[in-house]
């Protein structure tokens, strides 16, 4: 069998550059800009998805918002501290870590 996962990323402002290091896609964001990550968890949407950064549950705040039951993660006023590995997974599958994407912040 074959398993593949796709990430769709939208950045308003300067277009991102996307490179691949091994199996983890790398997304380059510009400091001060906005970043939207999409969770591609399977073909059917799960009722609730959660996002993790560097293995820790991501808490929403004024700059970080989870949209559409967790399908999207929006980062506003991106800062260097927002860089790192992000993953998403269904809250109903606590042991199953979803796809990873690495965000690098420049500027």
Short mmCIF file of C-alpha atoms in Angstrom, two decimals:
data_model
loop_
_atom_site.label_atom_id
_atom_site.label_comp_id
_atom_site.label_asym_id
_atom_site.label_seq_id
_atom_site.Cartn_x
_atom_site.Cartn_y
_atom_site.Cartn_z
CA UNK A 1 0.00 0.00 0.00
CA UNK A 2 0.90 3.62 -0.24
CA UNK A 3 0.26 6.49 2.16
CA UNK A 4 0.62 10.15 1.29
CA UNK A 5 -0.35 13.39 3.00
CA UNK A 6 -0.62 16.85 1.50
CA UNK A 7 -0.33 20.22 3.21
CA UNK A 8 -2.03 23.32 1.82
CA UNK A 9 -0.53 26.56 3.06
CA UNK A 10 -1.67 30.11 2.44
CA UNK A 11 0.36 33.14 3.49
CA UNK A 12 -0.89 36.65 2.94
CA UNK A 13 1.90 38.95 1.84
CA UNK A 14 5.20 37.52 0.66
CA UNK A 15 4.74 34.03 -0.86
CA UNK A 16 6.32 31.26 1.21
CA UNK A 17 9.11 29.04 0.02
CA UNK A 18 8.53 25.36 0.65
CA UNK A 19 11.35 22.83 0.76
CA UNK A 20 11.44 19.26 1.95
CA UNK A 21 13.92 17.87 4.47
CA UNK A 22 13.37 14.13 4.47
CA UNK A 23 9.69 13.46 5.05
CA UNK A 24 8.89 16.73 6.85
CA UNK A 25 7.87 19.68 4.64
CA UNK A 26 9.50 22.99 5.54
CA UNK A 27 7.49 26.20 5.28
CA UNK A 28 9.31 29.52 5.40
CA UNK A 29 7.26 32.37 6.85
CA UNK A 30 8.11 36.06 7.06
CA UNK A 31 8.23 37.66 10.51
CA UNK A 32 5.25 39.94 11.06
CA UNK A 33 3.18 38.15 8.40
CA UNK A 34 0.31 35.69 8.67
CA UNK A 35 0.47 31.92 8.26
CA UNK A 36 -2.38 29.46 7.69
CA UNK A 37 -1.67 25.74 8.12
CA UNK A 38 -4.17 23.09 7.00
CA UNK A 39 -4.43 19.70 8.64
CA UNK A 40 -4.76 17.01 5.96
CA UNK A 41 -5.82 14.29 8.42
CA UNK A 42 -7.42 11.65 6.23
CA UNK A 43 -10.15 12.00 3.62
CA UNK A 44 -13.02 12.42 6.09
CA UNK A 45 -12.98 15.40 8.46
CA UNK A 46 -12.79 14.50 12.13
CA UNK A 47 -15.15 16.34 14.47
CA UNK A 48 -12.29 17.88 16.45
CA UNK A 49 -8.63 18.25 15.62
CA UNK A 50 -5.94 19.62 17.88
CA UNK A 51 -2.61 21.20 17.00
CA UNK A 52 0.73 20.59 18.63
CA UNK A 53 3.99 22.56 18.39
CA UNK A 54 7.19 20.72 19.27
CA UNK A 55 5.07 17.94 20.80
CA UNK A 56 3.07 20.18 23.16
CA UNK A 57 -0.62 21.02 22.79
CA UNK A 58 -0.90 24.46 21.20
CA UNK A 59 -2.92 26.94 23.22
CA UNK A 60 -4.98 29.50 21.36
CA UNK A 61 -4.39 33.19 22.05
CA UNK A 62 -4.76 36.52 20.25
CA UNK A 63 -2.19 35.49 17.62
CA UNK A 64 -2.89 31.76 17.29
CA UNK A 65 -6.36 30.53 16.36
CA UNK A 66 -7.69 27.10 15.49
CA UNK A 67 -10.39 27.32 12.80
CA UNK A 68 -13.00 24.92 11.37
CA UNK A 69 -12.90 22.42 14.27
CA UNK A 70 -9.12 22.28 14.02
CA UNK A 71 -8.73 21.84 10.29
CA UNK A 72 -6.76 25.10 10.09
CA UNK A 73 -4.26 26.81 12.34
CA UNK A 74 -3.87 30.54 11.81
CA UNK A 75 -0.83 32.39 13.11
CA UNK A 76 -0.88 36.18 13.06
CA UNK A 77 2.09 38.53 13.47
CA UNK A 78 4.44 35.56 13.02
CA UNK A 79 7.54 35.78 15.24
CA UNK A 80 10.75 33.77 15.42
CA UNK A 81 9.34 31.97 18.48
CA UNK A 82 6.60 30.49 16.23
CA UNK A 83 9.15 28.41 14.34
CA UNK A 84 9.32 24.65 14.93
CA UNK A 85 7.50 21.44 14.12
CA UNK A 86 3.71 21.54 14.04
CA UNK A 87 1.40 18.53 13.94
CA UNK A 88 -2.34 17.97 14.02
CA UNK A 89 -4.38 14.98 15.09
CA UNK A 90 -7.90 13.98 16.01
CA UNK A 91 -8.74 14.46 19.67
CA UNK A 92 -10.36 11.01 19.53
CA UNK A 93 -6.97 9.40 18.76
CA UNK A 94 -4.69 10.61 21.58
CA UNK A 95 -1.86 8.24 20.76
CA UNK A 96 -1.80 8.96 17.04
CA UNK A 97 0.43 11.88 16.07
CA UNK A 98 -0.62 13.37 12.77
CA UNK A 99 1.41 14.79 9.91
CA UNK A 100 4.29 17.09 10.72
CA UNK A 101 5.29 20.34 9.09
CA UNK A 102 8.30 22.47 10.07
CA UNK A 103 7.90 26.23 10.09
CA UNK A 104 10.94 28.49 9.75
CA UNK A 105 10.58 32.23 10.33
CA UNK A 106 12.79 34.76 8.55
CA UNK A 107 12.96 38.52 8.80
#
